[in-house]
């Protein structure tokens, strides 16, 4: 018997036929197919596909990032403003926390503690010049809030001066910067601040750090002084070691000393603090509620506090309610008075006039596009220049030209009077109304309807119509049953383009529309640029966006967006 290990055939490796049979046997046995490097073929293909996708993503990444940063992010930020309402809670944090417990149906203003919180918040907001901005925001919801906050901001020191003067009369050190800084600040911070001041360094000062002992012993005073010190460092760029504190700090100190026991305190300025503690019992005090009512009696109005309560949460539905002619009340959302409902009318007018403009463009553009698509190429190209000519003229110039044409002493009325069609005393009113807006916008948007129609019609073979006629169809039958159905995709594309453009136009309606021909977009532009009510503008824009998306969805369901074409 021959030894297999010595057989040359056994050491030569498998033959090609043997390899094919082994591979076939592996496949039949369910073994995975392998790539050239020995990895499973399926895994190798998946890895190759991931690499290709990564390369494609890297190619489009710069454009994607650009679109996200310059287009998507600003739109998202603007839409977020329709529900964002953090100005109240950020400007009046103590008041917002307290007012949630107040019952608006009680018929009375909040308690003394809420007025105390309001005083502290409003004093700090006035120092930061934020109270007027808050008043402007709340004035959108209740007339008079802006003037209320302005008047109150100017008179808040009438309350704080009562305590400031008494502390100063007792010991002038209470109106100096250094004793306050030593009493409230950490020793390490004082050393850092002294070095900063001595070196006359530029840049950011060492951030003030309040002593933990003061946070426990005099919580109101520590919190208000810390706010003052940080404000002095960042806003005024002054050293707290050299800047006298606000009168608000003296007010807080009075109320802390009336409640706290400082007999065991032995830290910096202990003698000064204990002297004040012994004297405050004889100080004249001011009731916060009475003081605020003396500043302005509107602080006793339940309506004022109801408005503050409704808009103290960080997010609100108030902008959207205003956008649909409703308002927030203590009992929930309610319709506004009939003479205050304007946005529903503007939305209806916008949709109606946009549809009229779209159908007007269809009626005027179809014969022009039909003519261009059936003329010789040389002639069609020359006429196409006339279609594109308006794009070479400023939109403002074209709109102003229509204002001149349509006015009662304008060109059209003069021609009608000259022809005897209209009497001179009965000139037509064609400007500052819906008619003027429709005429001007139809002219401006007509090229956007002609171009999609022409691009589709130019791809319709003329032989189809000739074939229909050769089979006995009349010109009308051949057009309606053969040519027109093939041009519908162009009509659809042009209609979507014109409708979406017209629904967002505001320059032309502003110039020629008057009071009855303006769109909802004009109101959005007004709130962004004039009234600065960006939240309401964002809510109106969000609703308009939803309306357009719903109409687009309805169009897709009825006509089918796949049937819309811009060419062959």
XYZ file of C-alpha atoms in Angstrom:
568
model
C 0.000 0.000 0.000
C 1.375 3.421 -0.966
C 1.903 6.023 1.823
C -0.412 9.002 1.149
C 2.087 11.473 2.625
C 4.590 10.550 -0.043
C 2.129 10.921 -2.906
C 3.071 13.988 -5.031
C -0.584 14.567 -5.880
C -1.465 14.959 -2.233
C 0.959 17.910 -1.735
C 0.153 19.799 -4.952
C -3.076 21.446 -3.526
C -6.587 21.166 -4.943
C -7.094 21.381 -8.671
C -9.455 24.081 -10.115
C -12.161 21.458 -10.553
C -11.744 20.401 -6.938
C -11.934 24.091 -5.781
C -15.133 24.668 -7.788
C -16.665 21.495 -6.392
C -15.658 22.526 -2.843
C -17.114 26.001 -3.352
C -20.312 24.492 -4.738
C -20.480 22.131 -1.760
C -20.010 25.049 0.651
C -22.838 27.010 -0.979
C -25.120 24.010 -0.909
C -24.231 23.517 2.760
C -25.216 27.151 3.507
C -21.692 28.484 4.096
C -21.294 32.250 3.346
C -19.633 33.434 0.155
C -16.241 35.019 0.774
C -14.557 38.016 -0.823
C -10.990 37.966 -2.093
C -9.639 38.939 1.338
C -11.522 36.119 3.045
C -14.304 38.236 4.652
C -17.948 37.321 3.998
C -19.109 38.872 0.737
C -22.266 40.382 2.279
C -20.262 42.103 5.011
C -17.717 43.352 2.489
C -20.441 44.841 0.276
C -22.080 46.562 3.261
C -18.767 48.100 4.290
C -18.133 49.318 0.764
C -21.609 50.858 0.648
C -21.015 52.677 3.958
C -17.756 54.092 2.645
C -19.494 55.367 -0.488
C -22.253 57.004 1.576
C -19.678 58.621 3.868
C -17.828 60.056 0.873
C -21.077 61.414 -0.582
C -22.005 62.951 2.774
C -18.608 64.634 3.045
C -19.127 66.188 -0.383
C -22.503 67.712 0.535
C -21.624 68.463 4.177
C -20.431 72.076 3.567
C -23.643 72.949 1.713
C -25.764 71.136 4.302
C -24.095 73.000 7.173
C -24.496 76.299 5.323
C -28.224 75.686 4.804
C -28.708 74.624 8.427
C -26.884 77.649 9.835
C -28.204 80.351 7.502
C -31.696 79.044 6.684
C -33.075 76.290 8.904
C -31.725 77.598 12.228
C -33.035 81.197 11.779
C -36.454 79.900 10.740
C -36.534 77.515 13.697
C -35.498 80.296 16.066
C -38.207 82.581 14.692
C -40.888 79.899 14.984
C -39.780 79.186 18.567
C -40.535 82.792 19.438
C -44.230 82.062 18.863
C -44.346 80.150 22.166
C -41.289 81.514 24.024
C -42.199 83.764 26.947
C -39.218 83.769 29.308
C -38.954 87.540 29.603
C -41.396 87.691 32.531
C -39.853 84.853 34.540
C -36.306 86.102 33.850
C -36.998 89.766 34.630
C -39.288 89.156 37.633
C -38.139 85.737 38.971
C -39.302 86.229 42.567
C -42.653 87.630 41.480
C -43.244 84.823 38.976
C -42.611 82.250 41.707
C -44.996 83.938 44.160
C -47.811 84.906 41.816
C -48.582 81.302 40.912
C -50.169 80.905 44.345
C -52.472 83.935 43.882
C -56.153 83.355 43.054
C -57.157 85.716 40.259
C -60.841 85.170 41.053
C -60.430 86.532 44.574
C -61.050 90.055 43.351
C -58.122 91.416 45.383
C -54.482 92.166 44.654
C -51.833 89.683 45.945
C -50.433 89.693 49.480
C -47.586 91.699 50.982
C -44.965 89.023 50.223
C -45.779 89.178 46.500
C -45.429 92.971 46.505
C -42.091 92.585 48.288
C -40.933 90.190 45.572
C -42.143 92.644 42.919
C -40.210 95.479 44.547
C -36.953 93.532 44.614
C -37.366 92.286 41.033
C -38.401 95.651 39.648
C -35.540 97.492 41.385
C -32.961 95.138 39.845
C -34.687 95.230 36.457
C -34.641 99.038 36.502
C -30.903 99.034 37.269
C -30.384 96.754 34.273
C -32.756 98.828 32.102
C -34.890 95.739 31.489
C -38.157 96.956 33.027
C -39.159 98.994 29.962
C -38.629 95.994 27.688
C -40.856 93.907 29.942
C -43.464 96.661 29.979
C -43.450 96.755 26.187
C -43.968 92.982 26.044
C -46.905 93.047 28.472
C -48.380 96.077 26.747
C -49.231 93.761 23.831
C -51.622 91.982 26.195
C -52.910 94.905 28.281
C -52.775 98.543 27.299
C -51.017 100.737 29.839
C -48.489 98.191 31.116
C -45.596 99.924 29.373
C -46.254 103.270 31.065
C -46.874 101.494 34.394
C -43.408 99.934 34.390
C -41.748 103.182 33.278
C -43.409 105.225 36.022
C -42.670 102.615 38.665
C -39.006 102.330 37.680
C -38.496 106.061 38.230
C -40.027 106.029 41.717
C -38.703 102.842 43.345
C -35.972 104.705 45.216
C -38.672 106.497 47.207
C -39.022 103.289 49.224
C -35.338 102.358 49.470
C -34.306 105.886 50.490
C -36.382 105.530 53.644
C -34.051 102.787 54.897
C -30.868 104.154 53.308
C -31.245 107.502 55.092
C -31.870 105.886 58.485
C -28.841 103.558 58.223
C -26.675 106.499 57.120
C -27.912 108.707 59.961
C -27.055 105.942 62.419
C -23.554 105.349 60.985
C -22.129 106.806 57.787
C -20.188 103.596 57.221
C -23.405 102.039 55.848
C -23.186 104.338 52.836
C -19.566 103.444 52.095
C -18.344 100.676 49.819
C -15.583 99.086 51.904
C -17.587 98.036 55.006
C -20.217 96.375 52.830
C -17.585 94.507 50.799
C -15.853 93.222 53.971
C -19.156 92.205 55.520
C -20.453 90.311 52.476
C -17.439 89.198 50.448
C -15.097 86.280 50.973
C -11.645 87.340 52.258
C -9.908 85.654 49.325
C -12.039 87.597 46.868
C -11.232 90.877 48.644
C -7.497 90.150 48.280
C -7.924 89.331 44.565
C -10.004 92.460 43.969
C -7.487 94.664 45.800
C -4.661 93.310 43.635
C -6.734 93.901 40.520
C -7.515 97.492 41.548
C -3.950 98.273 42.614
C -2.471 97.031 39.347
C -5.097 98.961 37.345
C -5.522 95.853 35.264
C -7.815 95.637 32.273
C -10.196 92.810 31.543
C -12.562 90.840 33.659
C -12.522 91.450 37.392
C -12.362 88.581 39.897
C -15.983 87.446 40.206
C -17.553 88.459 43.502
C -18.006 85.599 45.972
C -20.394 86.033 48.881
C -19.575 84.475 52.246
C -21.589 81.361 53.100
C -22.115 82.699 56.618
C -23.958 85.709 55.217
C -26.172 83.523 53.020
C -27.397 81.798 56.173
C -27.506 84.792 58.504
C -28.754 87.553 56.152
C -30.210 85.766 53.090
C -32.032 88.764 51.540
C -29.052 91.069 51.993
C -26.537 88.531 50.695
C -28.590 87.837 47.557
C -29.210 91.507 46.736
C -25.628 92.566 47.454
C -24.296 89.741 45.279
C -26.545 90.957 42.459
C -25.291 94.508 42.976
C -21.614 93.454 43.089
C -21.855 91.346 39.936
C -23.711 94.178 38.169
C -21.073 96.722 39.241
C -18.288 94.484 37.935
C -19.815 93.494 34.595
C -22.116 96.359 33.621
C -20.592 99.443 35.258
C -17.035 98.026 35.286
C -16.598 99.399 38.822
C -14.993 97.722 41.809
C -17.403 96.743 44.621
C -14.640 97.889 46.991
C -15.174 101.446 45.726
C -18.863 101.506 44.696
C -21.600 102.226 47.252
C -24.392 99.613 47.152
C -27.961 100.216 46.025
C -30.600 101.405 48.443
C -32.268 98.049 47.807
C -29.460 96.395 49.797
C -30.249 98.603 52.789
C -33.929 97.657 52.486
C -33.011 93.961 52.504
C -30.729 94.461 55.496
C -33.532 96.057 57.507
C -35.889 93.108 56.975
C -33.134 90.561 57.632
C -32.172 92.231 60.919
C -35.823 92.329 61.996
C -35.928 88.532 61.675
C -32.356 87.317 62.323
C -30.318 86.942 65.514
C -26.823 88.349 64.896
C -25.684 88.328 68.531
C -23.380 85.365 67.887
C -21.729 86.884 64.793
C -18.016 87.669 65.248
C -16.836 88.082 61.663
C -15.778 91.196 59.723
C -17.684 94.377 60.628
C -19.380 92.575 63.539
C -19.570 95.748 65.691
C -21.204 97.684 62.846
C -23.746 94.940 62.224
C -24.650 94.563 65.912
C -25.047 98.332 66.243
C -27.537 98.275 63.369
C -29.336 95.288 64.846
C -29.934 97.206 68.067
C -31.262 100.264 66.221
C -33.547 98.854 63.483
C -36.418 98.235 65.885
C -36.929 102.014 66.071
C -36.637 102.564 62.304
C -39.537 103.903 60.270
C -40.688 101.193 57.835
C -42.682 101.187 54.602
C -45.280 98.595 53.701
C -44.345 97.275 50.235
C -47.942 97.015 49.078
C -48.795 100.511 50.215
C -45.535 101.843 48.778
C -46.149 100.329 45.344
C -49.745 101.578 45.321
C -48.480 105.048 46.202
C -46.095 104.861 43.255
C -48.933 103.835 40.927
C -52.444 102.804 41.881
C -52.595 100.398 38.901
C -50.610 97.934 41.024
C -53.805 97.402 42.951
C -55.689 96.385 39.795
C -56.610 92.706 39.584
C -56.341 92.957 35.789
C -52.686 93.974 36.053
C -51.803 91.006 38.252
C -53.898 88.641 36.130
C -51.828 89.621 33.092
C -48.599 89.045 35.025
C -49.841 85.658 36.232
C -50.963 84.474 32.786
C -47.647 85.367 31.168
C -45.261 84.344 33.959
C -44.700 80.755 32.616
C -41.731 80.255 30.289
C -43.969 79.207 27.398
C -47.322 80.611 26.347
C -50.117 80.042 23.865
C -50.977 83.742 23.984
C -49.339 84.611 20.671
C -51.241 81.891 18.808
C -54.491 82.895 20.512
C -53.958 86.498 19.416
C -53.203 85.287 15.894
C -56.668 83.687 15.681
C -58.465 86.669 17.285
C -58.606 85.146 20.763
C -57.049 86.059 24.090
C -56.025 84.494 27.375
C -58.287 85.223 30.333
C -58.463 84.007 33.913
C -61.225 81.620 32.807
C -59.328 80.321 29.758
C -59.153 81.274 26.051
C -61.920 83.562 24.804
C -62.788 85.341 21.567
C -61.919 89.000 21.300
C -64.582 91.624 20.778
C -65.997 91.768 17.252
C -64.293 95.090 16.496
C -60.885 93.617 17.450
C -60.956 90.554 15.206
C -58.669 91.373 12.309
C -56.438 88.375 11.712
C -59.180 85.963 10.638
C -60.293 88.518 8.047
C -56.718 88.958 6.825
C -56.169 85.200 6.477
C -59.405 84.806 4.461
C -58.548 87.796 2.286
C -55.020 86.485 1.688
C -56.237 83.056 0.562
C -59.028 84.486 -1.593
C -56.869 87.060 -3.368
C -54.016 84.567 -3.849
C -56.434 82.187 -5.565
C -57.814 84.993 -7.748
C -54.278 86.034 -8.721
C -53.377 82.410 -9.495
C -56.404 81.893 -11.775
C -55.807 85.275 -13.436
C -52.250 84.230 -14.199
C -53.475 80.902 -15.625
C -55.960 82.665 -17.912
C -53.350 85.106 -19.206
C -50.335 82.810 -19.301
C -51.864 79.806 -21.085
C -52.385 81.444 -24.514
C -48.952 83.105 -24.305
C -47.220 79.823 -23.461
C -49.222 78.018 -26.171
C -48.158 80.592 -28.759
C -44.492 80.464 -27.728
C -44.405 76.654 -27.819
C -45.884 76.493 -31.344
C -43.817 79.235 -32.969
C -40.463 78.625 -34.657
C -37.610 78.500 -32.207
C -36.055 81.777 -33.422
C -39.291 83.725 -33.061
C -40.145 82.059 -29.737
C -36.758 83.019 -28.300
C -37.232 86.651 -29.281
C -40.692 86.769 -27.712
C -39.387 85.023 -24.598
C -37.194 88.082 -24.012
C -40.387 90.121 -23.617
C -41.602 87.642 -21.009
C -38.345 87.895 -19.066
C -38.047 91.673 -19.471
C -39.903 92.493 -16.211
C -37.202 90.631 -14.278
C -34.735 93.271 -15.418
C -36.767 96.014 -13.724
C -36.977 96.590 -9.991
C -40.084 95.215 -8.280
C -40.537 98.547 -6.546
C -40.438 100.387 -9.876
C -43.020 98.064 -11.450
C -45.340 98.410 -8.473
C -44.967 102.197 -8.401
C -45.735 102.287 -12.122
C -49.048 100.533 -11.490
C -49.809 103.084 -8.771
C -49.397 105.826 -11.365
C -51.429 103.920 -13.951
C -54.373 103.025 -11.724
C -54.939 106.190 -9.698
C -57.978 108.361 -10.433
C -55.823 110.945 -12.199
C -53.713 108.229 -13.780
C -53.160 107.094 -17.348
C -55.981 104.515 -17.523
C -58.648 106.861 -16.148
C -57.445 109.668 -18.428
C -57.775 107.415 -21.475
C -61.257 106.249 -20.439
C -62.370 109.854 -19.942
C -60.842 110.880 -23.289
C -62.698 108.045 -25.040
C -65.937 109.074 -23.353
C -66.385 105.723 -21.647
C -66.217 107.255 -18.165
C -67.341 110.711 -17.084
C -64.693 112.975 -15.601
C -66.532 113.216 -12.289
C -67.008 109.413 -12.151
C -63.450 108.230 -12.537
C -62.874 104.611 -11.523
C -61.333 103.808 -8.148
C -58.737 101.171 -9.036
C -56.048 101.837 -6.436
C -55.796 101.257 -2.671
C -58.222 98.334 -2.865
C -58.293 94.648 -3.759
C -58.581 95.349 -7.486
C -55.322 97.272 -7.556
C -53.524 94.511 -5.649
C -54.831 91.786 -7.978
C -53.884 93.701 -11.149
C -50.380 94.627 -9.980
C -49.557 91.183 -8.564
C -50.929 89.377 -11.627
C -48.571 91.389 -13.800
C -45.620 90.759 -11.467
C -46.195 87.004 -11.098
C -47.254 86.270 -14.692
C -43.753 85.196 -15.845
C -43.671 82.575 -13.073
C -46.757 80.995 -14.652
C -45.647 81.323 -18.280
C -42.249 79.660 -17.853
C -43.451 76.308 -16.356
C -46.285 76.141 -18.894
C -43.956 76.826 -21.801
C -41.401 74.267 -20.624
C -44.111 71.551 -20.574
C -45.907 72.617 -23.764
C -42.665 72.697 -25.739
C -42.266 68.957 -25.093
C -45.726 68.001 -26.449
C -45.229 66.515 -29.950
C -47.366 68.391 -32.560
C -47.943 65.059 -34.287
C -50.409 64.068 -31.525
C -52.833 66.843 -32.464
C -52.378 66.172 -36.191
C -53.075 62.501 -35.587
C -56.281 63.360 -33.745
C -57.415 65.602 -36.597
C -56.615 62.928 -39.151
C -58.937 60.603 -37.228
C -61.801 63.070 -37.567
C -61.482 65.230 -34.449
C -62.287 68.932 -34.732
C -59.808 71.586 -33.611
C -61.657 72.029 -30.309
C -61.864 68.287 -29.642
C -58.212 67.759 -30.506
C -57.200 70.558 -28.152
C -59.327 69.540 -25.172
C -58.860 65.797 -25.412
C -55.272 65.530 -26.667
C -53.297 68.739 -26.079
C -54.764 70.183 -22.895
C -54.386 67.035 -20.697
C -50.694 66.942 -21.543
C -50.269 70.599 -20.535
C -51.896 70.136 -17.102
C -48.563 69.349 -15.347
C -47.284 72.772 -16.434
C -50.438 74.432 -15.124
C -49.980 72.624 -11.811
C -46.345 73.653 -11.465
C -47.098 77.267 -12.327
C -50.104 77.373 -10.002
C -48.123 76.120 -6.999
C -45.324 78.578 -7.727
C -47.603 81.605 -8.177
C -49.875 80.769 -5.239
C -47.013 80.297 -2.766
C -45.315 83.481 -3.975
C -48.515 85.532 -3.817
C -49.538 84.326 -0.361
C -46.300 85.712 1.088
C -46.087 88.987 -0.869
C -46.167 92.207 1.133
C -44.401 94.971 -0.850
C -46.966 95.238 -3.660
C -50.075 95.039 -1.397
C -48.487 97.631 0.902
C -48.084 100.123 -1.967
C -51.306 99.595 -3.951
C -53.566 97.694 -1.538
C -54.661 100.414 0.873
C -56.714 99.160 3.831
C -58.735 96.523 1.965
C -56.068 95.041 -0.295
C -53.333 94.118 2.166
C -52.329 90.540 3.038
C -51.524 88.818 6.325
C -47.868 89.141 5.317
C -48.178 92.923 5.650
C -49.229 92.464 9.262
C -46.313 90.096 9.886
C -43.900 92.662 8.439
C -45.470 95.359 10.643
C -44.968 93.346 13.832
C -41.357 92.541 12.921
C -40.242 96.025 11.888
C -42.585 98.477 13.652
C -44.360 97.112 16.730
C -41.466 94.683 17.435
C -43.961 92.038 18.557
C -41.880 89.204 17.165
C -43.810 86.553 19.063
C -47.080 87.451 17.348
C -45.306 87.757 13.994
C -43.843 84.264 14.507
C -47.272 82.861 15.412
C -48.864 84.407 12.302
C -46.021 83.067 10.167
C -46.388 79.589 11.697
C -50.118 79.529 10.947
C -49.474 80.713 7.394
C -46.868 77.966 6.960
C -49.304 75.327 8.216
C -52.011 76.621 5.854
C -49.657 76.364 2.878
C -48.599 72.826 3.862
C -52.242 71.745 4.249
C -53.120 73.171 0.833
C -50.069 71.460 -0.643
C -51.196 68.153 0.907
C -54.724 68.636 -0.438
C -53.320 69.406 -3.895
C -51.211 66.262 -3.761
C -54.242 64.172 -2.781
C -56.476 65.621 -5.493
C -54.103 66.217 -8.406
C -50.975 64.313 -7.416
C -47.665 66.061 -7.037
C -46.090 63.483 -9.370
C -48.114 65.021 -12.198
C -46.432 68.401 -11.714
C -43.603 68.929 -14.182
C -41.299 71.726 -15.175
C -40.255 70.123 -18.448
C -40.153 66.941 -20.445
